[in-house]
mmCIF file of N, CA and C in Angstrom:
data_model
loop_
_atom_site.group_PDB
_atom_site.id
_atom_site.type_symbol
_atom_site.label_atom_id
_atom_site.label_comp_id
_atom_site.label_asym_id
_atom_site.label_seq_id
_atom_site.Cartn_x
_atom_site.Cartn_y
_atom_site.Cartn_z
ATOM 1 N N MET G 4 21.272 -17.860 -2.911
ATOM 2 C CA MET G 4 20.493 -18.312 -4.060
ATOM 3 C C MET G 4 19.591 -17.165 -4.508
ATOM 4 N N THR G 5 19.587 -16.889 -5.779
ATOM 5 C CA THR G 5 18.750 -15.811 -6.297
ATOM 6 C C THR G 5 17.324 -16.315 -6.499
ATOM 7 N N VAL G 6 16.442 -15.394 -6.643
ATOM 8 C CA VAL G 6 15.029 -15.733 -6.850
ATOM 9 C C VAL G 6 14.857 -16.481 -8.167
ATOM 10 N N ASP G 7 15.565 -16.039 -9.209
ATOM 11 C CA ASP G 7 15.458 -16.708 -10.513
ATOM 12 C C ASP G 7 15.876 -18.173 -10.423
ATOM 13 N N THR G 8 16.972 -18.434 -9.722
ATOM 14 C CA THR G 8 17.454 -19.800 -9.576
ATOM 15 C C THR G 8 16.452 -20.645 -8.805
ATOM 16 N N GLU G 9 15.919 -20.090 -7.752
ATOM 17 C CA GLU G 9 14.943 -20.818 -6.936
ATOM 18 C C GLU G 9 13.666 -21.106 -7.735
ATOM 19 N N ILE G 10 13.226 -20.155 -8.544
ATOM 20 C CA ILE G 10 12.043 -20.367 -9.385
ATOM 21 C C ILE G 10 12.306 -21.505 -10.373
ATOM 22 N N LEU G 11 13.479 -21.488 -11.009
ATOM 23 C CA LEU G 11 13.804 -22.529 -11.983
ATOM 24 C C LEU G 11 13.900 -23.902 -11.337
ATOM 25 N N GLN G 12 14.465 -23.976 -10.145
ATOM 26 C CA GLN G 12 14.564 -25.261 -9.445
ATOM 27 C C GLN G 12 13.181 -25.791 -9.082
ATOM 28 N N THR G 13 12.306 -24.914 -8.631
ATOM 29 C CA THR G 13 10.949 -25.330 -8.293
ATOM 30 C C THR G 13 10.190 -25.741 -9.541
ATOM 31 N N LEU G 14 10.405 -25.023 -10.613
ATOM 32 C CA LEU G 14 9.739 -25.314 -11.876
ATOM 33 C C LEU G 14 10.121 -26.696 -12.420
ATOM 34 N N GLU G 15 11.373 -27.078 -12.250
ATOM 35 C CA GLU G 15 11.833 -28.388 -12.711
ATOM 36 C C GLU G 15 11.118 -29.533 -12.009
ATOM 37 N N GLN G 16 10.659 -29.309 -10.794
ATOM 38 C CA GLN G 16 10.013 -30.359 -10.005
ATOM 39 C C GLN G 16 8.515 -30.464 -10.286
ATOM 40 N N MET G 17 7.953 -29.518 -11.000
ATOM 41 C CA MET G 17 6.504 -29.476 -11.222
ATOM 42 C C MET G 17 6.078 -30.385 -12.379
ATOM 43 N N PRO G 18 4.882 -30.948 -12.282
ATOM 44 C CA PRO G 18 4.333 -31.671 -13.435
ATOM 45 C C PRO G 18 3.900 -30.681 -14.518
ATOM 46 N N GLU G 19 3.773 -31.163 -15.745
ATOM 47 C CA GLU G 19 3.474 -30.314 -16.903
ATOM 48 C C GLU G 19 2.189 -29.487 -16.751
ATOM 49 N N PRO G 20 1.062 -30.079 -16.280
ATOM 50 C CA PRO G 20 -0.158 -29.248 -16.141
ATOM 51 C C PRO G 20 0.022 -28.084 -15.169
ATOM 52 N N LEU G 21 0.797 -28.320 -14.118
ATOM 53 C CA LEU G 21 1.039 -27.252 -13.141
ATOM 54 C C LEU G 21 1.921 -26.162 -13.752
ATOM 55 N N LYS G 22 2.843 -26.545 -14.611
ATOM 56 C CA LYS G 22 3.681 -25.565 -15.310
ATOM 57 C C LYS G 22 2.823 -24.681 -16.214
ATOM 58 N N GLN G 23 1.829 -25.274 -16.874
ATOM 59 C CA GLN G 23 0.927 -24.499 -17.730
ATOM 60 C C GLN G 23 0.159 -23.472 -16.906
ATOM 61 N N GLU G 24 -0.353 -23.907 -15.754
ATOM 62 C CA GLU G 24 -1.072 -22.973 -14.867
ATOM 63 C C GLU G 24 -0.160 -21.844 -14.418
ATOM 64 N N LEU G 25 1.063 -22.185 -14.082
ATOM 65 C CA LEU G 25 2.019 -21.176 -13.639
ATOM 66 C C LEU G 25 2.322 -20.180 -14.751
ATOM 67 N N LEU G 26 2.434 -20.674 -15.970
ATOM 68 C CA LEU G 26 2.683 -19.795 -17.110
ATOM 69 C C LEU G 26 1.524 -18.827 -17.323
ATOM 70 N N HIS G 27 0.303 -19.321 -17.256
ATOM 71 C CA HIS G 27 -0.865 -18.451 -17.413
ATOM 72 C C HIS G 27 -0.909 -17.388 -16.312
ATOM 73 N N TYR G 28 -0.605 -17.813 -15.087
ATOM 74 C CA TYR G 28 -0.631 -16.870 -13.967
ATOM 75 C C TYR G 28 0.471 -15.816 -14.118
ATOM 76 N N ALA G 29 1.657 -16.238 -14.553
ATOM 77 C CA ALA G 29 2.761 -15.294 -14.728
ATOM 78 C C ALA G 29 2.414 -14.262 -15.800
ATOM 79 N N LYS G 30 1.804 -14.704 -16.899
ATOM 80 C CA LYS G 30 1.400 -13.770 -17.946
ATOM 81 C C LYS G 30 0.340 -12.802 -17.433
ATOM 82 N N TYR G 31 -0.590 -13.311 -16.623
ATOM 83 C CA TYR G 31 -1.619 -12.456 -16.024
ATOM 84 C C TYR G 31 -0.976 -11.394 -15.134
ATOM 85 N N LEU G 32 -0.025 -11.811 -14.299
ATOM 86 C CA LEU G 32 0.639 -10.857 -13.406
ATOM 87 C C LEU G 32 1.367 -9.772 -14.182
ATOM 88 N N VAL G 33 2.075 -10.154 -15.238
ATOM 89 C CA VAL G 33 2.817 -9.176 -16.035
ATOM 90 C C VAL G 33 1.854 -8.189 -16.680
ATOM 91 N N GLU G 34 0.771 -8.703 -17.241
ATOM 92 C CA GLU G 34 -0.204 -7.835 -17.887
ATOM 93 C C GLU G 34 -0.878 -6.905 -16.881
ATOM 94 N N ASN G 35 -1.258 -7.444 -15.741
ATOM 95 C CA ASN G 35 -1.941 -6.660 -14.711
ATOM 96 C C ASN G 35 -1.008 -5.611 -14.119
ATOM 97 N N TYR G 36 0.254 -5.959 -13.927
ATOM 98 C CA TYR G 36 1.212 -5.012 -13.359
ATOM 99 C C TYR G 36 1.426 -3.833 -14.303
ATOM 100 N N SER G 37 1.515 -4.092 -15.590
ATOM 101 C CA SER G 37 1.751 -2.991 -16.529
ATOM 102 C C SER G 37 0.557 -2.048 -16.574
ATOM 103 N N LYS G 38 -0.671 -2.579 -16.468
ATOM 104 C CA LYS G 38 -1.863 -1.725 -16.445
ATOM 105 C C LYS G 38 -1.904 -0.896 -15.173
ATOM 106 N N THR G 39 -1.606 -1.530 -14.031
ATOM 107 C CA THR G 39 -1.673 -0.851 -12.743
ATOM 108 C C THR G 39 -0.641 0.265 -12.656
ATOM 109 N N SER G 40 0.588 -0.010 -13.085
ATOM 110 C CA SER G 40 1.631 1.005 -12.972
ATOM 111 C C SER G 40 1.352 2.195 -13.887
ATOM 112 N N SER G 41 0.776 1.954 -15.069
ATOM 113 C CA SER G 41 0.472 3.077 -15.961
ATOM 114 C C SER G 41 -0.707 3.895 -15.434
ATOM 115 N N GLN G 42 -1.681 3.237 -14.807
ATOM 116 C CA GLN G 42 -2.820 3.958 -14.237
ATOM 117 C C GLN G 42 -2.390 4.787 -13.042
ATOM 118 N N GLU G 43 -1.508 4.237 -12.197
ATOM 119 C CA GLU G 43 -1.048 4.971 -11.026
ATOM 120 C C GLU G 43 -0.307 6.236 -11.425
ATOM 121 N N SER G 44 0.529 6.150 -12.432
ATOM 122 C CA SER G 44 1.293 7.327 -12.830
ATOM 123 C C SER G 44 0.387 8.397 -13.430
ATOM 124 N N SER G 45 -0.680 7.990 -14.114
ATOM 125 C CA SER G 45 -1.565 8.989 -14.701
ATOM 126 C C SER G 45 -2.527 9.578 -13.674
ATOM 127 N N LEU G 46 -2.847 8.811 -12.614
ATOM 128 C CA LEU G 46 -3.777 9.290 -11.604
ATOM 129 C C LEU G 46 -3.099 10.091 -10.494
ATOM 130 N N ARG G 47 -1.799 10.020 -10.411
ATOM 131 C CA ARG G 47 -1.075 10.698 -9.342
ATOM 132 C C ARG G 47 -1.252 12.200 -9.481
ATOM 133 N N LYS G 48 -1.748 12.828 -8.430
ATOM 134 C CA LYS G 48 -1.982 14.269 -8.473
ATOM 135 C C LYS G 48 -0.782 15.005 -7.894
ATOM 136 N N LYS G 49 -0.563 16.179 -8.393
ATOM 137 C CA LYS G 49 0.516 16.998 -7.870
ATOM 138 C C LYS G 49 0.062 17.662 -6.577
ATOM 139 N N ARG G 50 1.003 17.846 -5.682
ATOM 140 C CA ARG G 50 0.708 18.516 -4.417
ATOM 141 C C ARG G 50 0.551 20.009 -4.647
ATOM 142 N N ARG G 51 -0.362 20.576 -3.871
ATOM 143 C CA ARG G 51 -0.539 22.031 -3.943
ATOM 144 C C ARG G 51 -0.193 22.617 -2.589
ATOM 145 N N SER G 52 0.566 23.666 -2.583
ATOM 146 C CA SER G 52 0.915 24.305 -1.325
ATOM 147 C C SER G 52 -0.231 25.210 -0.880
ATOM 148 N N GLY G 53 -0.411 25.296 0.425
ATOM 149 C CA GLY G 53 -1.413 26.185 0.989
ATOM 150 C C GLY G 53 -2.817 25.623 0.998
ATOM 151 N N ILE G 54 -2.979 24.328 0.767
ATOM 152 C CA ILE G 54 -4.322 23.746 0.679
ATOM 153 C C ILE G 54 -5.016 23.711 2.055
ATOM 154 N N LEU G 55 -4.222 23.667 3.142
ATOM 155 C CA LEU G 55 -4.798 23.622 4.487
ATOM 156 C C LEU G 55 -4.822 24.992 5.163
ATOM 157 N N LYS G 56 -4.618 26.026 4.411
ATOM 158 C CA LYS G 56 -4.593 27.373 4.973
ATOM 159 C C LYS G 56 -5.939 27.685 5.624
ATOM 160 N N GLY G 57 -5.879 28.175 6.856
ATOM 161 C CA GLY G 57 -7.090 28.526 7.587
ATOM 162 C C GLY G 57 -7.695 27.359 8.354
ATOM 163 N N THR G 58 -7.115 26.173 8.241
ATOM 164 C CA THR G 58 -7.642 25.002 8.943
ATOM 165 C C THR G 58 -7.278 25.040 10.421
ATOM 166 N N PHE G 59 -6.093 25.490 10.730
ATOM 167 C CA PHE G 59 -5.612 25.522 12.107
ATOM 168 C C PHE G 59 -5.746 26.934 12.655
ATOM 169 N N ILE G 60 -6.285 27.010 13.855
ATOM 170 C CA ILE G 60 -6.510 28.320 14.466
ATOM 171 C C ILE G 60 -5.437 28.547 15.519
ATOM 172 N N LEU G 61 -4.684 29.604 15.359
ATOM 173 C CA LEU G 61 -3.664 29.962 16.335
ATOM 174 C C LEU G 61 -4.005 31.311 16.899
ATOM 175 N N PRO G 62 -3.741 31.640 18.097
ATOM 176 C CA PRO G 62 -3.100 30.810 19.112
ATOM 177 C C PRO G 62 -4.050 29.727 19.627
ATOM 178 N N LEU G 63 -3.463 28.705 20.224
ATOM 179 C CA LEU G 63 -4.247 27.602 20.761
ATOM 180 C C LEU G 63 -5.001 28.047 22.005
ATOM 181 N N PRO G 64 -6.132 27.408 22.299
ATOM 182 C CA PRO G 64 -6.873 27.766 23.513
ATOM 183 C C PRO G 64 -6.047 27.472 24.764
ATOM 184 N N ASP G 65 -6.389 28.162 25.857
ATOM 185 C CA ASP G 65 -5.648 27.987 27.117
ATOM 186 C C ASP G 65 -5.758 26.567 27.662
ATOM 187 N N ASP G 66 -6.871 25.885 27.427
ATOM 188 C CA ASP G 66 -7.053 24.540 27.978
ATOM 189 C C ASP G 66 -6.628 23.439 27.000
ATOM 190 N N PHE G 67 -5.766 23.757 26.055
ATOM 191 C CA PHE G 67 -5.361 22.799 25.032
ATOM 192 C C PHE G 67 -4.703 21.552 25.620
ATOM 193 N N ASP G 68 -3.878 21.736 26.653
ATOM 194 C CA ASP G 68 -3.152 20.607 27.247
ATOM 195 C C ASP G 68 -3.931 19.902 28.348
ATOM 196 N N GLU G 69 -5.093 20.359 28.681
ATOM 197 C CA GLU G 69 -5.900 19.726 29.726
ATOM 198 C C GLU G 69 -6.449 18.388 29.232
ATOM 199 N N PRO G 70 -6.598 17.416 30.139
ATOM 200 C CA PRO G 70 -7.161 16.122 29.732
ATOM 201 C C PRO G 70 -8.607 16.274 29.267
ATOM 202 N N LEU G 71 -8.981 15.487 28.295
ATOM 203 C CA LEU G 71 -10.338 15.529 27.763
ATOM 204 C C LEU G 71 -11.292 14.788 28.697
ATOM 205 N N PRO G 72 -12.532 15.270 28.821
ATOM 206 C CA PRO G 72 -13.497 14.617 29.705
ATOM 207 C C PRO G 72 -13.806 13.174 29.274
ATOM 208 N N ASP G 73 -13.689 12.887 28.017
ATOM 209 C CA ASP G 73 -13.973 11.531 27.531
ATOM 210 C C ASP G 73 -12.998 10.499 28.080
ATOM 211 N N PHE G 74 -11.817 10.941 28.490
ATOM 212 C CA PHE G 74 -10.797 10.008 28.970
ATOM 213 C C PHE G 74 -10.658 10.007 30.492
ATOM 214 N N GLN G 75 -11.622 10.564 31.215
ATOM 215 C CA GLN G 75 -11.551 10.612 32.667
ATOM 216 C C GLN G 75 -11.434 9.213 33.286
ATOM 217 N N GLU G 76 -12.227 8.264 32.803
ATOM 218 C CA GLU G 76 -12.184 6.892 33.332
ATOM 219 C C GLU G 76 -10.817 6.285 33.106
ATOM 220 N N TYR G 77 -10.257 6.502 31.970
ATOM 221 C CA TYR G 77 -8.961 5.940 31.618
ATOM 222 C C TYR G 77 -7.857 6.532 32.478
ATOM 223 N N MET G 78 -7.953 7.801 32.801
ATOM 224 C CA MET G 78 -6.906 8.487 33.548
ATOM 225 C C MET G 78 -6.906 8.117 35.028
ATOM 226 N N GLU G 79 -8.007 7.594 35.513
ATOM 227 C CA GLU G 79 -8.096 7.262 36.952
ATOM 228 C C GLU G 79 -7.454 5.955 37.270
#
């Protein structure tokens, strides 16, 4: 069963006031979705290469693989 068919079957069982509420909500969703999708596409920033340059220091320190003192209780 497709979603459209299931929606129509459920709609047939609803009283008229509930159908009106559903119509208002559906129109709200359509309007809100179109605003959100257009805002997302305009706000999406392009990636820049090299933005993290200099963040990581190599070579790693000699004690890099040693357990951290904060986790001593956990390791015991």
